[in-house]
mmCIF file of C-alpha atoms in Angstrom:
data_model
loop_
_atom_site.group_PDB
_atom_site.id
_atom_site.type_symbol
_atom_site.label_atom_id
_atom_site.label_comp_id
_atom_site.label_asym_id
_atom_site.label_seq_id
_atom_site.Cartn_x
_atom_site.Cartn_y
_atom_site.Cartn_z
ATOM 1 C CA ALA A 240 5.838 -17.165 8.541
ATOM 2 C CA GLN A 241 5.473 -15.520 5.172
ATOM 3 C CA THR A 242 8.767 -14.457 3.663
ATOM 4 C CA VAL A 243 10.171 -12.958 0.490
ATOM 5 C CA THR A 244 13.753 -13.713 -0.469
ATOM 6 C CA GLN A 245 15.902 -11.947 -3.034
ATOM 7 C CA SER A 246 19.205 -13.766 -3.152
ATOM 8 C CA GLN A 247 21.091 -11.321 -5.392
ATOM 9 C CA PRO A 248 22.128 -8.169 -3.491
ATOM 10 C CA GLU A 249 23.723 -6.633 -6.587
ATOM 11 C CA MET A 250 23.746 -7.276 -10.301
ATOM 12 C CA SER A 251 25.058 -5.505 -13.336
ATOM 13 C CA VAL A 252 24.218 -5.750 -17.005
ATOM 14 C CA GLN A 253 25.396 -4.132 -20.181
ATOM 15 C CA GLU A 254 23.058 -1.767 -21.922
ATOM 16 C CA ALA A 255 20.749 -3.568 -24.402
ATOM 17 C CA GLU A 256 21.302 -6.938 -22.790
ATOM 18 C CA THR A 257 18.861 -9.028 -20.780
ATOM 19 C CA VAL A 258 19.002 -9.589 -17.032
ATOM 20 C CA THR A 259 16.917 -11.709 -14.670
ATOM 21 C CA LEU A 260 16.370 -10.884 -11.016
ATOM 22 C CA SER A 261 15.258 -13.701 -8.776
ATOM 23 C CA CYS A 262 12.678 -13.803 -6.008
ATOM 24 C CA THR A 263 11.240 -16.620 -3.958
ATOM 25 C CA TYR A 264 8.496 -16.452 -1.398
ATOM 26 C CA ASP A 265 6.718 -18.603 1.086
ATOM 27 C CA THR A 266 2.987 -18.667 1.672
ATOM 28 C CA SER A 267 0.163 -21.042 2.385
ATOM 29 C CA GLU A 268 -2.312 -18.900 0.473
ATOM 30 C CA ASN A 269 -3.681 -20.005 -2.867
ATOM 31 C CA ASN A 270 -4.858 -16.753 -4.413
ATOM 32 C CA TYR A 271 -2.622 -13.725 -4.142
ATOM 33 C CA TYR A 272 -0.718 -11.096 -6.057
ATOM 34 C CA LEU A 273 3.006 -10.637 -6.439
ATOM 35 C CA PHE A 274 4.694 -7.368 -7.278
ATOM 36 C CA TRP A 275 7.993 -5.991 -8.476
ATOM 37 C CA TYR A 276 8.804 -2.431 -7.480
ATOM 38 C CA LYS A 277 11.614 -0.266 -8.796
ATOM 39 C CA GLN A 278 13.349 2.324 -6.630
ATOM 40 C CA PRO A 279 15.627 4.626 -8.653
ATOM 41 C CA PRO A 280 18.135 6.960 -6.972
ATOM 42 C CA SER A 281 15.281 9.408 -6.376
ATOM 43 C CA ARG A 282 14.009 6.735 -3.926
ATOM 44 C CA GLN A 283 10.459 6.776 -5.223
ATOM 45 C CA MET A 284 8.782 3.363 -5.252
ATOM 46 C CA ILE A 285 7.415 2.584 -8.691
ATOM 47 C CA LEU A 286 5.293 -0.460 -9.509
ATOM 48 C CA VAL A 287 6.918 -2.325 -12.381
ATOM 49 C CA ILE A 288 4.734 -5.368 -12.805
ATOM 50 C CA ARG A 289 2.261 -7.560 -10.941
ATOM 51 C CA GLN A 290 1.277 -11.178 -11.256
ATOM 52 C CA GLU A 291 -1.952 -12.806 -10.185
ATOM 53 C CA ALA A 292 -1.272 -16.223 -8.727
ATOM 54 C CA TYR A 293 -4.330 -17.863 -10.214
ATOM 55 C CA LYS A 294 -3.223 -16.921 -13.729
ATOM 56 C CA GLN A 295 -0.785 -19.325 -15.290
ATOM 57 C CA GLN A 296 0.232 -16.836 -17.956
ATOM 58 C CA ASN A 297 3.277 -14.803 -17.067
ATOM 59 C CA ALA A 298 2.709 -11.063 -16.830
ATOM 60 C CA THR A 299 4.432 -8.773 -19.315
ATOM 61 C CA GLU A 300 4.827 -4.991 -19.385
ATOM 62 C CA ASN A 301 6.832 -3.835 -22.379
ATOM 63 C CA ARG A 302 10.469 -4.819 -21.664
ATOM 64 C CA PHE A 303 9.600 -6.308 -18.297
ATOM 65 C CA SER A 304 8.271 -9.814 -17.857
ATOM 66 C CA VAL A 305 8.051 -12.340 -15.087
ATOM 67 C CA ASN A 306 8.690 -16.036 -14.847
ATOM 68 C CA PHE A 307 6.144 -17.184 -12.304
ATOM 69 C CA GLN A 308 6.496 -20.715 -11.017
ATOM 70 C CA LYS A 309 3.709 -21.158 -8.496
ATOM 71 C CA ALA A 310 4.653 -24.632 -7.323
ATOM 72 C CA ALA A 311 8.247 -23.550 -6.761
ATOM 73 C CA LYS A 312 7.090 -20.220 -5.263
ATOM 74 C CA SER A 313 9.390 -18.382 -7.575
ATOM 75 C CA PHE A 314 8.754 -15.004 -9.182
ATOM 76 C CA SER A 315 11.675 -13.721 -11.237
ATOM 77 C CA LEU A 316 11.797 -10.482 -13.195
ATOM 78 C CA LYS A 317 13.325 -10.358 -16.650
ATOM 79 C CA ILE A 318 14.384 -7.038 -18.103
ATOM 80 C CA SER A 319 15.025 -7.129 -21.841
ATOM 81 C CA ASP A 320 16.984 -4.557 -23.816
ATOM 82 C CA SER A 321 18.261 -2.982 -20.581
ATOM 83 C CA GLN A 322 18.468 0.790 -20.539
ATOM 84 C CA LEU A 323 20.541 3.137 -18.404
ATOM 85 C CA GLY A 324 17.309 4.328 -16.768
ATOM 86 C CA ASP A 325 16.705 0.836 -15.457
ATOM 87 C CA THR A 326 19.502 1.378 -12.937
ATOM 88 C CA ALA A 327 17.724 1.102 -9.588
ATOM 89 C CA MET A 328 16.951 -1.073 -6.611
ATOM 90 C CA TYR A 329 14.339 -3.683 -7.429
ATOM 91 C CA PHE A 330 12.112 -5.078 -4.731
ATOM 92 C CA CYS A 331 9.924 -8.129 -4.908
ATOM 93 C CA ALA A 332 6.842 -7.765 -2.718
ATOM 94 C CA PHE A 333 4.105 -10.045 -1.537
ATOM 95 C CA PRO A 334 1.053 -9.355 0.598
ATOM 96 C CA SER A 335 0.909 -11.010 3.963
ATOM 97 C CA ARG A 336 -2.278 -12.497 5.272
ATOM 98 C CA GLY A 337 -4.704 -9.758 6.062
ATOM 99 C CA GLN A 338 -5.292 -6.613 4.124
ATOM 100 C CA GLY A 339 -2.544 -4.237 4.953
ATOM 101 C CA ASN A 340 0.881 -5.640 4.923
ATOM 102 C CA LEU A 341 3.135 -5.883 1.893
ATOM 103 C CA ILE A 342 6.251 -7.860 2.679
ATOM 104 C CA PHE A 343 9.294 -6.719 0.749
ATOM 105 C CA GLY A 344 12.447 -8.572 -0.097
ATOM 106 C CA LYS A 345 15.780 -6.976 0.707
ATOM 107 C CA GLY A 346 16.134 -5.788 -2.849
ATOM 108 C CA THR A 347 18.552 -6.231 -5.715
ATOM 109 C CA LYS A 348 20.659 -3.299 -6.794
ATOM 110 C CA LEU A 349 20.812 -3.336 -10.581
ATOM 111 C CA SER A 350 23.408 -1.315 -12.456
ATOM 112 C CA VAL A 351 23.092 -0.932 -16.213
ATOM 113 C CA LYS A 352 26.450 -0.119 -17.765
ATOM 114 C CA PRO A 353 26.921 1.742 -21.041
ATOM 115 C CA GLU B 138 -1.891 9.371 -13.972
ATOM 116 C CA PRO B 139 -3.119 9.820 -10.369
ATOM 117 C CA GLU B 140 -0.403 10.268 -7.779
ATOM 118 C CA VAL B 141 0.079 9.964 -4.063
ATOM 119 C CA THR B 142 1.554 13.229 -2.835
ATOM 120 C CA GLN B 143 3.772 13.494 0.220
ATOM 121 C CA THR B 144 5.001 16.601 1.979
ATOM 122 C CA PRO B 145 7.571 17.643 2.923
ATOM 123 C CA SER B 146 10.117 15.840 0.788
ATOM 124 C CA HIS B 147 12.760 16.286 3.457
ATOM 125 C CA GLN B 148 12.410 17.193 7.125
ATOM 126 C CA VAL B 149 15.116 17.702 9.708
ATOM 127 C CA THR B 150 14.072 17.687 13.337
ATOM 128 C CA GLN B 151 15.646 17.739 16.760
ATOM 129 C CA MET B 152 15.510 14.587 18.825
ATOM 130 C CA GLY B 153 12.479 14.642 21.104
ATOM 131 C CA GLN B 154 10.445 16.889 18.821
ATOM 132 C CA GLU B 155 7.131 15.951 17.276
ATOM 133 C CA VAL B 156 6.846 15.616 13.515
ATOM 134 C CA ILE B 157 3.875 15.220 11.244
ATOM 135 C CA LEU B 158 4.324 13.713 7.815
ATOM 136 C CA ARG B 159 1.580 14.429 5.355
ATOM 137 C CA CYS B 160 0.135 12.466 2.489
ATOM 138 C CA VAL B 161 -2.663 12.959 -0.003
ATOM 139 C CA PRO B 162 -3.720 9.520 -1.286
ATOM 140 C CA ILE B 163 -5.416 8.922 -4.613
ATOM 141 C CA SER B 164 -8.966 10.149 -4.273
ATOM 142 C CA ASN B 165 -10.886 6.934 -4.986
ATOM 143 C CA HIS B 166 -8.591 4.703 -2.969
ATOM 144 C CA LEU B 167 -9.882 3.244 0.257
ATOM 145 C CA TYR B 168 -6.813 1.768 1.915
ATOM 146 C CA PHE B 169 -3.904 3.822 3.157
ATOM 147 C CA TYR B 170 -0.513 2.770 4.423
ATOM 148 C CA TRP B 171 2.709 4.012 5.872
ATOM 149 C CA TYR B 172 6.016 2.266 5.292
ATOM 150 C CA ARG B 173 9.515 3.238 6.220
ATOM 151 C CA GLN B 174 12.933 2.481 4.814
ATOM 152 C CA ILE B 175 16.037 3.039 6.879
ATOM 153 C CA LEU B 176 18.918 3.921 4.579
ATOM 154 C CA GLY B 177 20.309 0.826 2.904
ATOM 155 C CA GLN B 178 17.703 -1.475 4.370
ATOM 156 C CA LYS B 179 14.487 -2.969 3.169
ATOM 157 C CA VAL B 180 11.065 -1.384 3.188
ATOM 158 C CA GLU B 181 9.131 -2.088 6.374
ATOM 159 C CA PHE B 182 5.403 -1.906 6.973
ATOM 160 C CA LEU B 183 4.208 0.445 9.704
ATOM 161 C CA VAL B 184 0.449 0.702 9.555
ATOM 162 C CA SER B 185 -2.621 0.335 7.385
ATOM 163 C CA PHE B 186 -5.780 2.381 7.647
ATOM 164 C CA TYR B 187 -9.250 1.688 6.360
ATOM 165 C CA ASN B 188 -12.672 3.113 7.114
ATOM 166 C CA ASN B 189 -11.196 5.693 9.467
ATOM 167 C CA GLU B 190 -9.402 3.268 11.685
ATOM 168 C CA ILE B 191 -6.182 1.319 11.882
ATOM 169 C CA SER B 192 -6.656 -2.108 10.332
ATOM 170 C CA GLU B 193 -3.198 -3.481 10.936
ATOM 171 C CA LYS B 194 0.066 -2.313 12.464
ATOM 172 C CA SER B 195 3.545 -3.673 12.908
ATOM 173 C CA GLU B 196 5.720 -3.926 15.991
ATOM 174 C CA ILE B 197 7.514 -0.788 14.861
ATOM 175 C CA PHE B 198 4.300 1.226 15.183
ATOM 176 C CA ASP B 199 4.421 1.793 18.927
ATOM 177 C CA ASP B 200 2.783 4.448 21.102
ATOM 178 C CA GLN B 201 5.052 7.119 19.658
ATOM 179 C CA PHE B 202 3.292 6.809 16.328
ATOM 180 C CA SER B 203 -0.216 7.766 15.341
ATOM 181 C CA VAL B 204 -2.129 8.198 12.113
ATOM 182 C CA GLU B 205 -5.065 10.335 11.216
ATOM 183 C CA ARG B 206 -7.260 11.188 8.276
ATOM 184 C CA PRO B 207 -8.404 14.586 9.448
ATOM 185 C CA ASP B 208 -10.371 15.867 6.504
ATOM 186 C CA GLY B 209 -11.157 13.167 3.960
ATOM 187 C CA SER B 210 -8.183 13.903 1.749
ATOM 188 C CA ASN B 211 -5.061 14.064 3.921
ATOM 189 C CA PHE B 212 -3.533 11.110 5.708
ATOM 190 C CA THR B 213 -0.928 11.946 8.338
ATOM 191 C CA LEU B 214 1.697 10.112 10.331
ATOM 192 C CA LYS B 215 2.710 11.695 13.619
ATOM 193 C CA ILE B 216 5.777 10.782 15.607
ATOM 194 C CA ARG B 217 5.380 12.275 19.072
ATOM 195 C CA SER B 218 8.937 12.323 20.352
ATOM 196 C CA THR B 219 11.447 11.540 17.652
ATOM 197 C CA LYS B 220 14.503 9.392 18.260
ATOM 198 C CA LEU B 221 17.680 9.165 16.236
ATOM 199 C CA GLU B 222 16.619 5.746 14.994
ATOM 200 C CA ASP B 223 13.474 7.237 13.460
ATOM 201 C CA SER B 224 15.660 8.703 10.723
ATOM 202 C CA ALA B 225 14.430 7.031 7.553
ATOM 203 C CA MET B 226 12.505 7.476 4.365
ATOM 204 C CA TYR B 227 8.785 7.333 5.060
ATOM 205 C CA PHE B 228 6.481 6.249 2.277
ATOM 206 C CA CYS B 229 2.762 6.712 2.104
ATOM 207 C CA ALA B 230 0.794 4.401 -0.165
ATOM 208 C CA SER B 231 -2.808 3.857 -1.119
ATOM 209 C CA SER B 232 -4.754 1.145 -2.894
ATOM 210 C CA GLU B 233 -8.242 0.603 -4.238
ATOM 211 C CA ALA B 234 -8.687 -2.657 -2.404
ATOM 212 C CA GLY B 235 -6.901 -4.788 0.127
ATOM 213 C CA THR B 236 -3.708 -6.358 -1.079
ATOM 214 C CA GLU B 237 -5.125 -9.798 -1.731
ATOM 215 C CA PHE B 238 -7.230 -8.408 -4.518
ATOM 216 C CA SER B 239 -5.184 -5.396 -5.324
ATOM 217 C CA TYR B 240 -3.715 -3.975 -8.439
ATOM 218 C CA GLY B 241 -0.829 -2.911 -6.262
ATOM 219 C CA TYR B 242 -0.150 0.014 -4.105
ATOM 220 C CA THR B 243 0.638 3.441 -5.431
ATOM 221 C CA PHE B 244 3.457 4.884 -3.406
ATOM 222 C CA GLY B 245 4.263 8.507 -2.828
ATOM 223 C CA SER B 246 7.739 9.806 -3.466
ATOM 224 C CA GLY B 247 8.556 9.689 0.231
ATOM 225 C CA THR B 248 9.595 12.013 3.035
ATOM 226 C CA ARG B 249 13.179 11.795 4.160
ATOM 227 C CA LEU B 250 13.166 12.343 7.924
ATOM 228 C CA THR B 251 16.459 13.197 9.579
ATOM 229 C CA VAL B 252 16.559 13.323 13.369
ATOM 230 C CA VAL B 253 19.558 15.154 14.814
#
């Protein structure tokens, strides 16, 4: 079965510091995408970053970057220069086989402290 | 930037009543989805829709649920007879292509459904 695991239910970080959220997944597929979504208190789901599995280069979006280790099936999110607005739930997501089904991890609640 | 629009943002309904949750996906997207998130729990897939038919559905999506794209722009989720356990945040999402090749889903801001 395809699974996504986020082993850190909660994390906190001081403003301006760097934090890494972990995610592991299990799949037999070779080509796929991986996603990190942010859910602030407003509960909207916002795409933060995506990684294409066939690309060895780690994706980067401004202060957000990933450490993608395909062999280890690991997809961690690094947030640099953390800001108060980064406080949110962060979900790692991975598409199941077929075309419709994103599988989400249980999420990591990140608190950025002033 | 294009958005997925969901209405209403919050709906309260009596147990046993029918509810319809509405979504307007991004206009050039072809795949549409409904997910739900019970408070404090993870996001769960309900159903995907492509080419005017359901392409995939989860175990949660039983006979009480149905989806429709009535007019080429709206995408609705109907719950025929609501139960207390249907209380959740319901998210609509759309994508240009299937998830294997996708640039990711765009989610709406959700409808909070409260069944009393």
